[in-house]
């Protein structure tokens, strides 16, 4: 199906590594993992993300299940995490809760480079902190992770989207501006002008872009608390020495954001240039029926992250291939390989009883670093041959301590 991909080895190893790194980094900063279902009631997203967004209007996989309930395959994780936070009263002991979640999301978009219908996010949320320090910390954690996994050329862009107090009057001003340019606006922008005029900033139609380059910006209309919050976020980013740019035209494709919004963009990605994005959502918990608790978070698009990582070769081949000849040695190889794999030495044997030459060719083909040769002759002399396939050297090692000897060489330490 278009937009749905298999993740094959060896690339799947890189996926595993990226996820493992995310767990390490987030665990280190005090986050716990939460796993939320892939299916939710459709209304969670229409209420959470906003009726007037692309996601809700035209991208959700929504269907009626066999009991007639209207179900959506999650297009993002924030709404689900907020639902779980409310449903399980995770705020009961203390509203401050740091959670992360890793998994697939579903949006019926037009597939292209960096845009899929099933894609994967590492999604991070902090509940219960309204102070700007956390905004800066969240962005710093994101940038730390990206640099740790080797993502180069990432730029952090920040903006403030204000709160209802300042955004409502600003929307009026923007609406009036758009009305003045009505005949030149595209269908979508005209339609959205009434309820969601900010979306016009994201319109890709050249005519609309030109108009929007002159549009009034929210930064000039922020209320005093929002302006102070934004100034503090920037100064805390500077304290942590995190490079950033203010992008006053950044609006997000989800309606729940208040105050801080941010994106990490990478030039190499072309049109779909956001590797990660997030922001503050101080009203979302209450809007979804919970207490008045603020939140902030981000999600990293893993497919896009992979696109900007250097293409290092990934070896998933065995460390050791055991070439065995004859029934006794083959049984010995079978048991030794099981023990070595258990001890963390990736070992492969030949199951088919091929000749020595054919087995050595397989060792080569699989990219094994070492080959162990076990034949009846070796069993008689009590010595086996261990061949270093890279250095093209070989040595004899005693069969009596073969397990320990291999571990010592292959893992560089005694078992
Ligand atoms: P978002 O901007 O919709 O935000 O998505 C975050 C990231 O997911 C994007 O920057 C991009 O890397 C990736 N992404 C989105 N759509 C696709 C797609 N169709 N194909 C591939 N990658 C994609 C959210 O989802 C918010 N829930 C983020 C957040 C968390 N805000 C607060 N907490």
Coordinates of C-alpha atoms and ligand atoms in Angstrom, one line a residue:
X1 CA 0.0 0.0 0.0
X2 CA 1.3 3.5 -0.9
X3 CA 2.8 5.3 2.1
X4 CA 3.3 2.0 4.1
X5 CA 6.7 0.5 4.3
X6 CA 8.5 -2.6 5.5
X7 CA 11.5 -1.8 7.6
X8 CA 14.0 -4.4 6.5
X9 CA 17.3 -5.5 8.0
X10 CA 19.9 -4.1 8.2
X11 CA 18.1 -0.8 8.3
X12 CA 15.9 -2.2 11.1
X13 CA 19.0 -2.3 13.3
X14 CA 19.5 1.4 12.9
X15 CA 15.9 1.9 13.9
X16 CA 16.5 -0.2 17.0
X17 CA 19.6 1.8 17.8
X18 CA 17.8 5.2 17.4
X19 CA 15.0 4.0 19.7
X20 CA 17.4 2.6 22.3
X21 CA 19.3 5.9 22.3
X22 CA 16.0 7.8 22.8
X23 CA 15.2 5.6 25.8
X24 CA 18.6 6.2 27.3
X25 CA 18.5 9.9 26.9
X26 CA 14.9 10.3 28.0
X27 CA 15.4 7.9 30.9
X28 CA 18.4 10.0 31.9
X29 CA 16.3 13.1 32.1
X30 CA 13.6 11.4 34.2
X31 CA 11.1 10.4 31.6
X32 CA 9.1 7.2 31.8
X33 CA 7.7 5.2 28.9
X34 CA 4.0 5.1 28.3
X35 CA 2.4 2.9 25.6
X36 CA -1.0 4.1 24.4
X37 CA -3.3 2.2 22.0
X38 CA -3.1 2.9 18.3
X39 CA -6.9 3.1 18.1
X40 CA -8.8 5.9 19.9
X41 CA -12.3 7.3 19.6
X42 CA -12.3 9.7 16.6
X43 CA -13.6 12.6 18.8
X44 CA -10.4 12.6 20.9
X45 CA -8.5 13.9 17.9
X46 CA -11.2 16.2 16.5
X47 CA -11.5 17.8 19.9
X48 CA -7.8 17.7 20.7
X49 CA -6.1 18.6 17.4
X50 CA -8.9 20.8 16.1
X51 CA -11.7 20.5 13.5
X52 CA -10.1 23.0 11.2
X53 CA -6.7 21.3 10.8
X54 CA -5.5 19.3 7.8
X55 CA -5.1 16.3 10.0
X56 CA -8.7 16.2 11.2
X57 CA -10.2 17.5 8.0
X58 CA -8.6 15.2 5.5
X59 CA -5.9 12.9 6.9
X60 CA -7.3 10.7 9.6
X61 CA -7.9 7.0 9.1
X62 CA -11.4 6.9 10.7
X63 CA -13.8 4.1 10.4
X64 CA -16.8 2.6 12.2
X65 CA -15.9 -0.6 14.0
X66 CA -18.1 -3.7 14.3
X67 CA -19.9 -2.2 17.3
X68 CA -20.7 1.0 15.4
X69 CA -18.1 3.1 17.3
X70 CA -16.3 5.8 15.4
X71 CA -12.6 4.9 15.7
X72 CA -9.4 6.6 14.5
X73 CA -5.9 5.3 14.0
X74 CA -3.9 7.8 15.9
X75 CA -2.4 10.5 13.7
X76 CA -0.2 11.7 16.6
X77 CA 0.4 10.7 20.2
X78 CA -0.1 13.9 22.2
X79 CA -3.9 13.7 22.4
X80 CA -3.7 10.0 23.4
X81 CA -1.1 10.8 26.1
X82 CA -3.3 13.6 27.5
X83 CA -6.3 11.2 27.5
X84 CA -4.2 8.6 29.4
X85 CA -3.0 11.3 31.9
X86 CA -6.6 12.3 32.6
X87 CA -8.1 8.8 32.5
X88 CA -5.6 7.3 35.0
X89 CA -5.4 10.5 37.1
X90 CA -1.6 10.5 36.6
X91 CA -1.7 14.0 38.2
X92 CA -3.1 12.7 41.5
X93 CA 0.2 12.4 43.4
X94 CA 1.8 15.4 41.6
X95 CA 0.9 17.1 38.3
X96 CA 4.5 17.0 37.1
X97 CA 4.8 13.9 35.0
X98 CA 7.3 13.3 32.2
X99 CA 6.4 10.7 29.6
X100 CA 7.6 9.4 26.3
X101 CA 6.2 7.0 23.8
X102 CA 7.6 5.4 20.6
X103 CA 5.5 4.0 17.8
X104 CA 3.6 4.4 14.5
X105 CA 1.3 7.2 13.6
X106 CA -1.1 7.2 10.6
X107 CA -2.0 10.1 8.3
X108 CA -3.6 9.8 4.9
X109 CA -1.2 12.3 3.2
X110 CA 0.2 12.3 -0.3
X111 CA 3.3 10.0 0.0
X112 CA 6.6 11.5 -1.0
X113 CA 10.1 11.8 0.3
X114 CA 9.9 12.1 4.1
X115 CA 6.1 11.8 4.1
X116 CA 4.4 8.5 4.7
X117 CA 1.0 7.3 5.7
X118 CA 2.4 5.2 8.4
X119 CA 5.3 6.9 10.1
X120 CA 7.0 6.7 13.4
X121 CA 7.5 9.2 16.2
X122 CA 9.4 9.4 19.4
X123 CA 6.9 11.5 21.3
X124 CA 7.8 13.3 24.5
X125 CA 5.5 15.2 26.9
X126 CA 5.9 17.0 30.2
X127 CA 2.7 17.8 32.2
X128 CA 2.3 20.2 35.1
X129 CA 5.0 22.9 34.5
X130 CA 4.0 26.3 33.3
X131 CA 7.4 27.9 33.8
X132 CA 9.5 28.8 30.7
X133 CA 12.5 26.8 32.1
X134 CA 10.9 23.6 31.0
X135 CA 10.3 24.9 27.4
X136 CA 14.0 25.5 27.1
X137 CA 14.9 22.2 28.7
X138 CA 12.6 20.2 26.4
X139 CA 14.2 21.8 23.4
X140 CA 17.7 21.2 24.8
X141 CA 16.9 17.5 25.3
X142 CA 15.7 17.3 21.7
X143 CA 18.8 19.0 20.4
X144 CA 21.1 16.8 22.6
X145 CA 19.4 13.6 21.2
X146 CA 19.7 14.7 17.6
X147 CA 23.4 15.6 18.0
X148 CA 24.1 12.3 19.9
X149 CA 22.7 10.2 17.1
X150 CA 24.7 12.2 14.5
X151 CA 22.0 14.3 12.9
X152 CA 24.0 17.2 11.4
X153 CA 22.7 20.5 10.1
X154 CA 19.6 20.8 12.3
X155 CA 18.3 24.2 13.1
X156 CA 16.0 24.9 16.0
X157 CA 13.3 27.5 15.2
X158 CA 11.0 28.9 17.8
X159 CA 8.0 31.1 17.9
X160 CA 5.2 32.1 20.3
X161 CA 1.7 31.5 19.3
X162 CA 0.3 33.4 22.2
X163 CA -2.7 32.4 24.3
X164 CA -6.5 32.9 23.7
X165 CA -6.2 36.3 25.3
X166 CA -3.9 37.6 22.6
X167 CA -4.5 35.2 19.8
X168 CA -8.2 36.0 19.5
X169 CA -7.7 39.7 18.8
X170 CA -4.7 38.9 16.6
X171 CA -6.8 36.4 14.6
X172 CA -9.3 39.3 14.0
X173 CA -6.4 41.5 12.6
X174 CA -5.1 38.7 10.4
X175 CA -8.7 37.9 9.2
X176 CA -9.1 41.6 8.2
X177 CA -5.8 41.5 6.4
X178 CA -6.8 38.3 4.5
X179 CA -10.1 39.8 3.6
X180 CA -8.3 42.7 1.9
X181 CA -6.5 40.1 -0.3
X182 CA -9.5 37.8 -0.7
X183 CA -9.6 37.6 -4.6
X184 CA -5.9 36.4 -4.6
X185 CA -6.3 33.7 -1.9
X186 CA -6.5 30.0 -2.8
X187 CA -9.7 28.0 -2.1
X188 CA -8.3 26.5 1.1
X189 CA -7.2 29.8 2.6
X190 CA -10.5 31.5 1.8
X191 CA -12.4 28.7 3.4
X192 CA -10.3 28.6 6.5
X193 CA -10.1 32.4 6.9
X194 CA -13.1 32.6 9.2
X195 CA -12.2 29.9 11.8
X196 CA -8.4 29.3 11.4
X197 CA -6.7 32.2 9.6
X198 CA -3.3 31.3 11.0
X199 CA -3.2 28.3 8.6
X200 CA -2.6 30.7 5.8
X201 CA 1.0 31.0 6.9
X202 CA 1.5 27.3 6.0
X203 CA -0.1 27.6 2.6
X204 CA 2.3 26.4 -0.2
X205 CA 0.4 28.2 -3.0
X206 CA 2.8 30.9 -4.4
X207 CA 0.2 33.6 -4.5
X208 CA -0.8 33.0 -0.9
X209 CA 2.9 32.9 0.2
X210 CA 3.5 36.3 -1.4
X211 CA 0.5 37.7 0.4
X212 CA 1.5 36.2 3.7
X213 CA 5.0 37.7 3.5
X214 CA 3.3 41.0 4.3
X215 CA 0.9 39.7 6.9
X216 CA 0.8 41.0 10.4
X217 CA 2.8 38.7 12.8
X218 CA 1.6 37.5 16.2
X219 CA 4.8 38.6 17.8
X220 CA 3.6 42.2 17.6
X221 CA 0.3 41.3 19.4
X222 CA 1.4 39.0 22.2
X223 CA -0.1 39.9 25.6
X224 CA 2.4 40.9 28.4
X225 CA 2.5 37.4 30.0
X226 CA 3.0 35.6 26.7
X227 CA 5.7 38.1 25.6
X228 CA 7.5 37.7 29.0
X229 CA 7.2 33.9 28.7
X230 CA 8.7 33.9 25.2
X231 CA 11.6 36.2 26.3
X232 CA 12.3 34.0 29.3
X233 CA 12.3 30.8 27.1
X234 CA 14.9 32.5 24.8
X235 CA 17.1 33.5 27.6
X236 CA 17.0 30.0 29.2
X237 CA 17.9 28.6 25.8
X238 CA 20.9 30.9 25.8
X239 CA 21.8 29.8 29.4
X240 CA 21.9 26.2 28.0
X241 CA 23.9 27.5 25.0
X242 CA 21.3 26.1 22.6
X243 CA 21.4 27.8 19.2
X244 CA 18.0 28.8 17.9
X245 CA 16.3 31.1 15.4
X246 CA 13.1 33.0 16.0
X247 CA 10.7 32.2 13.1
X248 CA 7.8 34.6 13.5
X249 CA 5.9 32.9 10.6
X250 CA 5.9 29.4 12.1
X251 CA 2.4 28.2 12.9
X252 CA 1.7 24.5 13.6
X253 CA -0.6 22.1 12.0
X254 CA -2.3 21.3 15.3
X255 CA -4.5 23.7 17.1
X256 CA -3.7 22.9 20.7
X257 CA -0.6 25.0 21.0
X258 CA -0.3 28.0 23.2
X259 CA 2.8 30.2 23.7
X260 CA 5.9 28.3 22.7
X261 CA 6.0 26.4 19.4
X262 CA 9.2 25.0 17.8
X263 CA 10.4 23.0 14.9
X264 CA 13.8 21.5 14.1
X265 CA 14.4 21.8 10.4
X266 CA 17.1 20.3 8.2
X267 CA 17.8 21.8 4.8
X268 CA 18.5 18.5 3.2
X269 CA 14.9 17.4 3.6
X270 CA 13.5 19.8 1.0
X271 CA 9.8 20.5 1.3
X272 CA 9.2 18.2 4.3
X273 CA 11.9 19.8 6.3
X274 CA 10.8 19.4 9.9
X275 CA 12.6 16.5 11.6
X276 CA 10.9 17.2 14.9
X277 CA 8.3 19.7 16.2
X278 CA 6.4 20.5 19.3
X279 CA 5.2 23.2 21.7
X280 CA 3.2 24.1 24.7
X281 CA -0.4 23.2 25.1
X282 CA -1.6 24.8 28.3
X283 CA -5.3 24.3 27.6
X284 CA -5.4 20.8 26.2
X285 CA -5.7 18.8 29.4
X286 CA -8.7 20.9 30.5
X287 CA -10.2 20.9 27.0
X288 CA -10.2 17.1 27.0
X289 CA -12.0 17.0 30.3
X290 CA -9.1 17.0 32.8
X291 CA -8.0 19.6 35.4
X292 CA -6.4 22.8 34.4
X293 CA -2.8 21.5 34.0
X294 CA -0.3 22.8 31.4
X295 CA 1.8 20.6 29.1
X296 CA 4.6 20.8 26.6
X297 CA 6.2 18.3 24.3
X298 CA 7.6 17.4 20.9
X299 CA 7.7 14.5 18.5
X300 CA 10.6 13.4 16.3
X301 CA 9.8 12.0 12.9
X302 CA 12.0 8.9 12.7
X303 CA 11.8 8.4 9.0
X304 CA 13.0 12.0 8.5
X305 CA 15.7 11.6 11.1
X306 CA 17.0 8.6 9.2
X307 CA 17.1 10.6 6.0
X308 CA 19.5 13.1 7.5
X309 CA 21.8 10.6 9.3
X310 CA 25.1 9.7 7.6
X311 CA 24.9 6.4 5.8
X312 CA 27.3 4.3 7.9
X313 CA 27.5 0.7 6.9
X314 CA 25.7 -1.5 9.3
X315 CA 27.0 -5.0 9.8
X316 CA 24.5 -7.4 11.1
X317 CA 26.6 -10.4 10.1
X318 CA 27.8 -13.0 12.5
X319 CA 31.1 -12.6 14.5
X320 CA 31.8 -16.2 14.0
X321 CA 31.0 -18.9 11.5
X322 CA 31.7 -22.5 12.6
X323 CA 32.6 -24.7 9.7
X324 CA 32.2 -28.3 10.8
X325 CA 32.8 -31.6 9.0
X326 CA 31.5 -35.0 10.1
X327 CA 28.8 -36.0 12.5
X328 CA 30.7 -35.5 15.7
X329 CA 32.1 -32.1 14.9
X330 CA 28.8 -30.9 13.5
X331 CA 27.1 -31.8 16.8
X332 CA 29.9 -30.0 18.7
X333 CA 29.5 -27.0 16.4
X334 CA 25.7 -27.0 17.0
X335 CA 26.1 -27.0 20.8
X336 CA 29.0 -24.5 20.8
X337 CA 27.1 -22.1 18.6
X338 CA 24.1 -22.2 20.9
X339 CA 26.3 -21.4 23.9
X340 CA 28.2 -18.7 22.1
X341 CA 25.0 -17.0 20.9
X342 CA 23.7 -17.1 24.5
X343 CA 26.9 -15.4 25.6
X344 CA 26.4 -12.7 23.1
X345 CA 28.8 -13.8 20.3
X346 CA 26.8 -13.9 17.1
X347 CA 27.6 -17.3 15.7
X348 CA 26.3 -19.1 12.6
X349 CA 26.8 -22.7 11.6
X350 CA 26.1 -24.6 8.4
X351 CA 22.9 -26.6 8.8
X352 CA 23.1 -28.5 5.5
X353 CA 26.3 -30.5 5.9
X354 CA 28.2 -28.8 3.0
X355 CA 31.8 -29.3 2.2
X356 CA 34.5 -27.2 3.8
X357 CA 35.0 -25.0 0.8
X358 CA 31.3 -24.2 0.5
X359 CA 31.1 -23.5 4.2
X360 CA 34.1 -21.1 4.1
X361 CA 32.3 -19.3 1.1
X362 CA 29.3 -18.9 3.3
X363 CA 31.4 -17.5 6.1
X364 CA 32.6 -14.9 3.6
X365 CA 29.2 -14.2 2.2
X366 CA 27.7 -13.5 5.6
X367 CA 30.7 -11.3 6.5
X368 CA 31.8 -13.3 9.5
X369 CA 34.8 -11.8 11.2
X370 CA 36.1 -15.2 12.4
X371 CA 35.7 -18.8 11.1
X372 CA 36.3 -21.8 13.3
X373 CA 37.2 -25.0 11.5
X374 CA 36.1 -28.2 13.2
X375 CA 36.8 -31.5 11.5
X376 CA 37.4 -35.0 12.5
X377 CA 41.2 -34.3 12.3
X378 CA 40.8 -31.4 14.7
X379 CA 38.8 -33.6 17.1
X380 CA 41.7 -36.2 17.0
X381 CA 44.4 -33.6 17.7
X382 CA 42.3 -31.7 20.2
X383 CA 43.0 -28.4 18.4
X384 CA 40.7 -26.3 16.2
X385 CA 41.6 -23.7 13.7
X386 CA 40.3 -20.2 14.2
X387 CA 40.7 -18.0 11.2
X388 CA 40.6 -14.2 11.3
X389 CA 38.8 -13.5 8.0
X390 CA 39.8 -9.8 8.0
X391 CA 43.4 -10.2 8.9
X392 CA 43.7 -13.4 6.9
X393 CA 45.6 -15.1 9.8
X394 CA 44.8 -18.3 11.6
X395 CA 45.8 -20.0 14.8
X396 CA 45.2 -23.3 16.6
X397 CA 43.2 -23.2 19.8
X398 CA 42.7 -26.1 22.2
X399 CA 39.2 -27.7 22.0
X400 CA 39.2 -28.3 25.7
X401 CA 38.8 -24.5 26.4
X402 CA 37.3 -23.5 23.0
X403 CA 34.4 -21.6 24.5
X404 CA 36.6 -19.4 26.7
X405 CA 39.2 -18.9 24.0
X406 CA 36.6 -17.7 21.5
X407 CA 34.9 -15.4 23.9
X408 CA 38.3 -13.9 24.8
X409 CA 39.2 -13.3 21.2
X410 CA 35.9 -12.2 19.8
X411 CA 34.7 -10.2 22.7
X412 CA 38.1 -9.1 23.8
X413 CA 37.6 -10.4 27.4
X414 CA 37.3 -13.6 29.4
X415 CA 33.8 -15.0 29.8
Ligands
LIG1 P1 3.7 17.2 14.0 O1 4.4 18.4 13.6 O2 2.4 16.9 13.3 O3 3.5 17.3 15.6 O4 4.6 15.9 13.7 C1 5.9 15.9 14.3 C2 6.9 15.3 13.4 O5 6.5 14.1 12.9 C3 7.1 16.1 12.1 O6 8.1 17.2 12.4 C4 7.7 15.1 11.2 O7 9.1 14.9 11.4 C5 7.0 13.9 11.6 N1 5.8 13.7 10.6 C6 4.6 14.2 10.6 N2 3.9 13.8 9.6 C7 4.6 12.9 8.9 C8 4.4 12.0 7.8 N3 3.3 12.0 7.1 N4 5.5 11.3 7.4 C9 6.6 11.3 8.0 N5 6.9 12.0 9.1 C10 5.9 12.8 9.6 C11 2.9 16.3 16.3 O8 2.6 15.2 15.9 C12 2.8 16.7 17.7 N6 2.0 15.6 18.4 C13 4.1 16.9 18.4 C14 4.0 17.3 19.8 C15 4.2 16.5 20.9 N7 3.6 18.5 20.3 C16 3.6 18.5 21.6 N8 3.9 17.3 22.0

